[in-house]
PDB file of C-alpha atoms in Angstrom:
ATOM      1  CA  MET S 518     189.759 171.021 151.543  1.00 62.00           C
ATOM      2  CA  SER S 519     186.294 173.407 150.545  1.00 71.00           C
ATOM      3  CA  GLU S 520     183.247 171.743 149.232  1.00 71.00           C
ATOM      4  CA  ASP S 521     183.933 173.737 145.918  1.00 76.00           C
ATOM      5  CA  SER S 522     187.418 172.091 145.828  1.00 83.00           C
ATOM      6  CA  SER S 523     186.288 168.830 146.716  1.00 89.00           C
ATOM      7  CA  ARG S 524     183.848 169.183 144.191  1.00 86.00           C
ATOM      8  CA  ALA S 525     185.874 170.125 141.204  1.00 89.00           C
ATOM      9  CA  ALA S 526     188.139 167.047 142.363  1.00 93.00           C
ATOM     10  CA  TRP S 527     184.988 164.661 142.124  1.00 94.00           C
ATOM     11  CA  LEU S 528     184.333 166.292 138.724  1.00 94.00           C
ATOM     12  CA  ARG S 529     187.561 165.573 137.566  1.00 94.00           C
ATOM     13  CA  GLN S 530     187.879 162.354 138.607  1.00 96.00           C
ATOM     14  CA  ALA S 531     184.455 161.073 137.053  1.00 96.00           C
ATOM     15  CA  ARG S 532     184.950 162.609 133.760  1.00 96.00           C
ATOM     16  CA  SER S 533     188.088 161.436 133.312  1.00 97.00           C
ATOM     17  CA  TYR S 534     186.583 157.661 134.208  1.00 98.00           C
ATOM     18  CA  LEU S 535     183.603 158.323 131.967  1.00 97.00           C
ATOM     19  CA  ARG S 536     186.165 159.409 129.379  1.00 97.00           C
ATOM     20  CA  ARG S 537     188.020 156.195 129.708  1.00 98.00           C
ATOM     21  CA  ALA S 538     184.760 153.931 129.912  1.00 98.00           C
ATOM     22  CA  ASP S 539     182.871 155.031 126.989  1.00 98.00           C
ATOM     23  CA  PRO S 540     184.565 156.859 123.917  1.00 97.00           C
ATOM     24  CA  VAL S 541     180.866 158.641 122.639  1.00 96.00           C
ATOM     25  CA  LEU S 542     180.673 160.325 126.265  1.00 95.00           C
ATOM     26  CA  ALA S 543     184.537 161.303 126.037  1.00 96.00           C
ATOM     27  CA  ARG S 544     183.522 163.262 122.784  1.00 95.00           C
ATOM     28  CA  LEU S 545     180.738 165.107 124.559  1.00 94.00           C
ATOM     29  CA  ILE S 546     182.742 165.858 127.621  1.00 95.00           C
ATOM     30  CA  ASP S 547     185.651 167.389 125.524  1.00 94.00           C
ATOM     31  CA  ASP S 548     183.281 169.171 123.629  1.00 93.00           C
ATOM     32  CA  ARG S 549     181.859 170.741 126.757  1.00 91.00           C
ATOM     33  CA  PRO S 550     184.558 172.170 128.736  1.00 89.00           C
ATOM     34  CA  ASP S 551     182.695 174.626 130.818  1.00 88.00           C
ATOM     35  CA  PHE S 552     179.605 172.156 131.595  1.00 88.00           C
ATOM     36  CA  ASP S 553     178.245 172.404 134.896  1.00 88.00           C
ATOM     37  CA  PRO S 554     176.292 169.640 135.633  1.00 85.00           C
ATOM     38  CA  ARG S 555     174.272 171.061 138.367  1.00 79.00           C
ATOM     39  CA  ALA S 556     173.665 174.331 136.229  1.00 78.00           C
ATOM     40  CA  TRP S 557     170.121 173.579 135.648  1.00 72.00           C
ATOM     41  CA  MET S 558     169.229 173.316 139.208  1.00 72.00           C
ATOM     42  CA  ALA S 559     169.480 176.947 139.521  1.00 70.00           C
ATOM     43  CA  GLN S 560     166.447 177.557 136.906  1.00 73.00           C
ATOM     44  CA  LEU S 561     164.056 175.647 139.461  1.00 78.00           C
ATOM     45  CA  PRO S 562     163.022 176.864 142.481  1.00 80.00           C
ATOM     46  CA  PRO S 563     164.122 175.210 146.327  1.00 83.00           C
ATOM     47  CA  MET S 564     163.208 171.765 146.725  1.00 90.00           C
ATOM     48  CA  ASP S 565     163.036 169.052 149.265  1.00 94.00           C
ATOM     49  CA  LEU S 566     162.134 165.382 148.460  1.00 96.00           C
ATOM     50  CA  TYR S 567     158.220 166.447 148.293  1.00 97.00           C
ATOM     51  CA  GLY S 568     158.816 169.267 146.097  1.00 96.00           C
ATOM     52  CA  ALA S 569     160.887 167.353 143.630  1.00 95.00           C
ATOM     53  CA  LEU S 570     158.181 164.703 143.659  1.00 97.00           C
ATOM     54  CA  LEU S 571     155.704 167.449 142.851  1.00 97.00           C
ATOM     55  CA  PHE S 572     157.895 169.009 140.460  1.00 94.00           C
ATOM     56  CA  GLN S 573     158.343 165.371 138.642  1.00 94.00           C
ATOM     57  CA  VAL S 574     154.499 164.576 138.906  1.00 96.00           C
ATOM     58  CA  THR S 575     153.801 167.633 137.018  1.00 95.00           C
ATOM     59  CA  GLY S 576     155.867 167.094 134.692  1.00 91.00           C
ATOM     60  CA  GLN S 577     154.579 163.630 133.694  1.00 92.00           C
ATOM     61  CA  GLN S 578     153.300 163.590 129.767  1.00 89.00           C
ATOM     62  CA  LEU S 579     153.968 167.025 129.507  1.00 86.00           C
ATOM     63  CA  SER S 580     156.531 169.372 127.544  1.00 81.00           C
ATOM     64  CA  VAL S 581     159.284 171.646 129.034  1.00 76.00           C
ATOM     65  CA  PRO S 582     157.138 174.778 128.642  1.00 85.00           C
ATOM     66  CA  ALA S 583     154.011 173.159 129.582  1.00 90.00           C
ATOM     67  CA  THR S 584     155.376 171.988 133.043  1.00 88.00           C
ATOM     68  CA  ARG S 585     157.112 175.194 133.634  1.00 87.00           C
ATOM     69  CA  ARG S 586     153.459 177.428 133.126  1.00 93.00           C
ATOM     70  CA  THR S 587     151.818 174.687 135.277  1.00 96.00           C
ATOM     71  CA  LEU S 588     154.568 174.754 138.270  1.00 94.00           C
ATOM     72  CA  ALA S 589     154.298 178.768 137.849  1.00 95.00           C
ATOM     73  CA  ARG S 590     150.953 178.759 138.596  1.00 97.00           C
ATOM     74  CA  ILE S 591     151.401 176.216 141.478  1.00 97.00           C
ATOM     75  CA  GLN S 592     153.677 178.446 143.180  1.00 96.00           C
ATOM     76  CA  ALA S 593     151.565 181.331 142.788  1.00 97.00           C
ATOM     77  CA  LEU S 594     148.887 179.513 144.821  1.00 97.00           C
ATOM     78  CA  PHE S 595     151.435 179.267 147.371  1.00 97.00           C
ATOM     79  CA  GLY S 596     152.703 182.319 147.366  1.00 96.00           C
ATOM     80  CA  GLY S 597     155.194 181.829 145.144  1.00 95.00           C
ATOM     81  CA  HIS S 598     156.820 178.911 146.866  1.00 94.00           C
ATOM     82  CA  LEU S 599     156.109 175.053 146.291  1.00 95.00           C
ATOM     83  CA  PRO S 600     154.086 173.845 149.282  1.00 97.00           C
ATOM     84  CA  ALA S 601     155.116 171.515 152.050  1.00 97.00           C
ATOM     85  CA  PRO S 602     152.812 168.624 152.119  1.00 98.00           C
ATOM     86  CA  ALA S 603     150.022 169.911 154.837  1.00 98.00           C
ATOM     87  CA  GLU S 604     149.943 173.006 152.851  1.00 98.00           C
ATOM     88  CA  LEU S 605     149.146 170.936 149.838  1.00 98.00           C
ATOM     89  CA  LEU S 606     146.780 169.617 151.957  1.00 98.00           C
ATOM     90  CA  ALA S 607     144.810 172.363 153.074  1.00 98.00           C
ATOM     91  CA  VAL S 608     143.696 174.042 149.650  1.00 98.00           C
ATOM     92  CA  ASP S 609     140.810 173.021 147.991  1.00 98.00           C
ATOM     93  CA  PRO S 610     142.048 170.364 145.311  1.00 98.00           C
ATOM     94  CA  SER S 611     139.797 172.197 142.447  1.00 98.00           C
ATOM     95  CA  GLN S 612     142.512 174.937 142.858  1.00 98.00           C
ATOM     96  CA  LEU S 613     145.101 172.700 142.231  1.00 98.00           C
ATOM     97  CA  ARG S 614     142.997 171.619 139.047  1.00 98.00           C
ATOM     98  CA  GLN S 615     142.821 175.262 138.210  1.00 97.00           C
ATOM     99  CA  ALA S 616     146.602 175.666 138.454  1.00 97.00           C
ATOM    100  CA  GLY S 617     146.744 172.776 135.088  1.00 96.00           C
ATOM    101  CA  LEU S 618     147.048 169.657 137.290  1.00 97.00           C
ATOM    102  CA  SER S 619     145.103 166.548 136.001  1.00 97.00           C
ATOM    103  CA  TRP S 620     142.682 165.064 138.553  1.00 98.00           C
ATOM    104  CA  ARG S 621     145.092 161.830 138.686  1.00 98.00           C
ATOM    105  CA  LYS S 622     148.257 163.778 139.605  1.00 98.00           C
ATOM    106  CA  ILE S 623     146.183 165.571 142.226  1.00 98.00           C
ATOM    107  CA  ASN S 624     145.110 162.527 143.874  1.00 98.00           C
ATOM    108  CA  THR S 625     148.736 160.756 143.622  1.00 98.00           C
ATOM    109  CA  LEU S 626     150.003 164.310 144.847  1.00 98.00           C
ATOM    110  CA  ARG S 627     147.146 164.059 147.760  1.00 98.00           C
ATOM    111  CA  ASP S 628     147.699 160.747 148.603  1.00 98.00           C
ATOM    112  CA  LEU S 629     151.527 160.890 148.718  1.00 98.00           C
ATOM    113  CA  ALA S 630     151.140 164.233 151.124  1.00 98.00           C
ATOM    114  CA  LYS S 631     148.945 162.432 153.544  1.00 98.00           C
ATOM    115  CA  ARG S 632     151.140 159.721 154.190  1.00 98.00           C
ATOM    116  CA  LEU S 633     154.132 162.318 154.613  1.00 98.00           C
ATOM    117  CA  THR S 634     151.715 164.014 157.242  1.00 98.00           C
ATOM    118  CA  ASP S 635     150.181 161.285 158.988  1.00 98.00           C
ATOM    119  CA  GLY S 636     153.649 158.996 160.000  1.00 96.00           C
ATOM    120  CA  ARG S 637     153.327 156.635 157.345  1.00 97.00           C
ATOM    121  CA  LEU S 638     156.767 158.100 155.447  1.00 98.00           C
ATOM    122  CA  ASP S 639     158.809 160.272 156.791  1.00 97.00           C
ATOM    123  CA  GLN S 640     161.116 162.696 154.325  1.00 96.00           C
ATOM    124  CA  ASP S 641     164.312 162.193 156.410  1.00 95.00           C
ATOM    125  CA  VAL S 642     164.107 159.017 156.571  1.00 97.00           C
ATOM    126  CA  LEU S 643     163.444 158.516 152.813  1.00 97.00           C
ATOM    127  CA  SER S 644     166.253 160.789 152.059  1.00 96.00           C
ATOM    128  CA  THR S 645     169.184 158.416 153.562  1.00 96.00           C
ATOM    129  CA  LEU S 646     167.313 155.043 152.341  1.00 97.00           C
ATOM    130  CA  PRO S 647     169.305 153.381 149.403  1.00 96.00           C
ATOM    131  CA  ASP S 648     168.158 153.702 145.897  1.00 96.00           C
ATOM    132  CA  ASP S 649     166.230 150.278 145.889  1.00 96.00           C
ATOM    133  CA  GLU S 650     164.707 150.611 148.776  1.00 98.00           C
ATOM    134  CA  LEU S 651     163.448 154.295 148.007  1.00 98.00           C
ATOM    135  CA  MET S 652     161.754 153.313 144.436  1.00 97.00           C
ATOM    136  CA  ALA S 653     159.887 150.653 146.528  1.00 97.00           C
ATOM    137  CA  GLU S 654     158.642 153.121 149.044  1.00 97.00           C
ATOM    138  CA  LEU S 655     157.583 155.583 146.706  1.00 98.00           C
ATOM    139  CA  THR S 656     156.312 153.471 143.748  1.00 98.00           C
ATOM    140  CA  ALA S 657     154.030 151.931 146.076  1.00 97.00           C
ATOM    141  CA  ILE S 658     151.855 154.937 145.609  1.00 98.00           C
ATOM    142  CA  PRO S 659     149.641 154.991 142.713  1.00 97.00           C
ATOM    143  CA  GLY S 660     150.953 157.557 139.757  1.00 97.00           C
ATOM    144  CA  ILE S 661     154.257 157.366 141.031  1.00 98.00           C
ATOM    145  CA  GLY S 662     156.477 155.007 139.032  1.00 96.00           C
ATOM    146  CA  PRO S 663     160.465 154.716 138.509  1.00 96.00           C
ATOM    147  CA  TRP S 664     160.966 157.719 136.201  1.00 94.00           C
ATOM    148  CA  THR S 665     159.350 160.312 138.893  1.00 96.00           C
ATOM    149  CA  VAL S 666     161.666 159.152 141.646  1.00 97.00           C
ATOM    150  CA  GLN S 667     164.749 158.989 139.598  1.00 95.00           C
ATOM    151  CA  GLY S 668     164.048 162.528 138.695  1.00 92.00           C
ATOM    152  CA  ALA S 669     163.496 163.619 142.489  1.00 94.00           C
ATOM    153  CA  GLN S 670     166.899 161.160 143.416  1.00 95.00           C
ATOM    154  CA  LEU S 671     168.961 163.818 141.154  1.00 91.00           C
ATOM    155  CA  ILE S 672     167.254 167.067 141.866  1.00 90.00           C
ATOM    156  CA  ALA S 673     166.378 166.596 145.751  1.00 93.00           C
ATOM    157  CA  LEU S 674     168.954 163.921 146.909  1.00 94.00           C
ATOM    158  CA  GLN S 675     171.647 164.234 144.101  1.00 91.00           C
ATOM    159  CA  ARG S 676     172.498 160.889 144.000  1.00 95.00           C
ATOM    160  CA  GLU S 677     175.284 160.287 141.590  1.00 95.00           C
ATOM    161  CA  ASP S 678     174.503 157.034 140.142  1.00 97.00           C
ATOM    162  CA  VAL S 679     171.154 157.653 138.604  1.00 96.00           C
ATOM    163  CA  VAL S 680     169.857 157.385 135.293  1.00 96.00           C
ATOM    164  CA  LEU S 681     166.471 157.553 133.795  1.00 94.00           C
ATOM    165  CA  PRO S 682     165.588 155.218 130.969  1.00 95.00           C
ATOM    166  CA  GLY S 683     162.030 155.913 130.670  1.00 92.00           C
ATOM    167  CA  ASP S 684     162.874 159.200 129.603  1.00 90.00           C
ATOM    168  CA  LEU S 685     162.110 160.242 125.943  1.00 87.00           C
ATOM    169  CA  ALA S 686     164.417 163.562 125.776  1.00 86.00           C
ATOM    170  CA  LEU S 687     167.079 161.406 127.170  1.00 91.00           C
ATOM    171  CA  ARG S 688     166.324 158.168 124.429  1.00 94.00           C
ATOM    172  CA  LYS S 689     166.589 160.711 121.613  1.00 93.00           C
ATOM    173  CA  ALA S 690     169.627 162.138 122.928  1.00 93.00           C
ATOM    174  CA  MET S 691     171.221 158.615 123.078  1.00 96.00           C
ATOM    175  CA  GLN S 692     169.892 157.380 119.638  1.00 96.00           C
ATOM    176  CA  ALA S 693     171.643 160.627 118.172  1.00 94.00           C
ATOM    177  CA  ALA S 694     175.113 160.097 119.814  1.00 95.00           C
ATOM    178  CA  TYR S 695     175.518 156.561 119.893  1.00 96.00           C
ATOM    179  CA  GLN S 696     173.950 156.828 115.856  1.00 96.00           C
ATOM    180  CA  LEU S 697     171.121 154.078 116.626  1.00 97.00           C
ATOM    181  CA  ASP S 698     168.906 153.235 113.647  1.00 97.00           C
ATOM    182  CA  HIS S 699     166.256 153.399 116.753  1.00 97.00           C
ATOM    183  CA  LEU S 700     164.670 154.525 119.577  1.00 97.00           C
ATOM    184  CA  PRO S 701     166.651 152.671 122.238  1.00 97.00           C
ATOM    185  CA  THR S 702     164.376 150.658 124.533  1.00 97.00           C
ATOM    186  CA  GLN S 703     164.206 151.071 128.289  1.00 97.00           C
ATOM    187  CA  GLU S 704     166.581 148.187 128.536  1.00 97.00           C
ATOM    188  CA  GLU S 705     168.735 149.500 126.234  1.00 98.00           C
ATOM    189  CA  VAL S 706     169.258 152.760 127.701  1.00 98.00           C
ATOM    190  CA  LEU S 707     170.384 150.703 130.793  1.00 97.00           C
ATOM    191  CA  THR S 708     173.043 148.350 128.835  1.00 98.00           C
ATOM    192  CA  ILE S 709     174.814 151.377 127.241  1.00 97.00           C
ATOM    193  CA  ALA S 710     174.584 153.006 130.902  1.00 98.00           C
ATOM    194  CA  GLU S 711     176.499 150.315 132.647  1.00 98.00           C
ATOM    195  CA  LYS S 712     179.526 151.053 131.735  1.00 97.00           C
ATOM    196  CA  TRP S 713     179.075 154.637 133.410  1.00 98.00           C
ATOM    197  CA  ARG S 714     178.477 153.178 136.826  1.00 97.00           C
ATOM    198  CA  PRO S 715     179.453 154.848 139.515  1.00 97.00           C
ATOM    199  CA  TYR S 716     178.868 158.013 137.778  1.00 97.00           C
ATOM    200  CA  ARG S 717     175.747 157.542 135.700  1.00 97.00           C
ATOM    201  CA  SER S 718     174.242 160.929 136.846  1.00 95.00           C
ATOM    202  CA  LEU S 719     176.911 163.145 135.832  1.00 95.00           C
ATOM    203  CA  ALA S 720     176.663 161.104 132.226  1.00 96.00           C
ATOM    204  CA  THR S 721     173.001 161.565 131.871  1.00 93.00           C
ATOM    205  CA  SER S 722     173.526 165.185 132.515  1.00 91.00           C
ATOM    206  CA  TYR S 723     176.229 165.260 129.822  1.00 93.00           C
ATOM    207  CA  MET S 724     173.345 163.243 127.436  1.00 91.00           C
ATOM    208  CA  PHE S 725     170.699 166.232 128.234  1.00 85.00           C
ATOM    209  CA  SER S 726     172.768 168.713 127.560  1.00 84.00           C
ATOM    210  CA  ALA S 727     173.001 167.464 124.078  1.00 78.00           C
ATOM    211  CA  ALA S 728     169.535 166.913 123.955  1.00 72.00           C
ATOM    212  CA  PHE S 729     168.591 170.691 124.948  1.00 67.00           C
ATOM    213  CA  GLU S 730     171.344 172.528 123.443  1.00 62.00           C
ATOM    214  CA  PRO S 731     170.665 175.567 122.291  1.00 47.00           C
ATOM    215  CA  THR S 732     167.453 175.587 124.726  1.00 43.00           C
ATOM    216  CA  GLU S 733     169.212 174.484 127.974  1.00 44.00           C
ATOM    217  CA  ALA S 734     166.146 173.602 129.608  1.00 45.00           C
ATOM    218  CA  PRO S 735     166.097 171.430 132.832  1.00 47.00           C
ATOM    219  CA  PRO S 736     167.222 167.490 132.215  1.00 46.00           C
ATOM    220  CA  VAL S 737     163.837 166.115 133.699  1.00 49.00           C
ATOM    221  CA  ALA S 738     160.192 166.290 133.580  1.00 42.00           C
ATOM    222  CA  ARG S 739     160.641 165.590 129.658  1.00 48.00           C
ATOM    223  CA  LEU S 740     157.191 163.658 128.705  1.00 53.00           C
ATOM    224  CA  GLY S 741     158.223 160.766 131.124  1.00 59.00           C
ATOM    225  CA  SER S 742     156.034 157.954 132.001  1.00 63.00           C
ATOM    226  CA  ALA S 743     155.471 157.892 135.875  1.00 74.00           C
TER     227      ALA S 743
END
């Protein structure tokens, strides 16, 4: 079986499961028969784990357009691509500031880059860690919180059971989809999403698709906290 056919079979199984588990999600799925949960990634530059974390850190507390503008300036600074850790450390931090990053974000990205270049952290090892261990390793770095790590899990690692309870756009989408009279808290998001396991990433993508229609913006870096 080819990778494409295996992916298609997985999607059919996951969608069928989610339809049965959650009637609200079933409506979103049935309304989007041609929805590709990975299509938004085509709008992003190629990213390894560090690149995805850089993307997420850049997008903290920023709108979609502001995140894209800053990311484009960072890419321009590095010849059209996102920097590897050593590349980021090699430039004067003031150049990153001119690209639009705050000093707090610059310090976070440099701290992470130092740990990845001096051997305290290893991208290949991090990529194989279970979700909770990866979260513990990365959130030990000042300026990196759960939202940042969860976005990187979706983008770089393509983990199948990730939800971003701190994402404002997701919370607004769930408020609308479930006709709530208030913006759900992070705890309420997690409670609703519990029925989506083990396909929370796919369910989250459907929620984001509803949130961003018709703009079709990428479903991460949306006014999240660290």
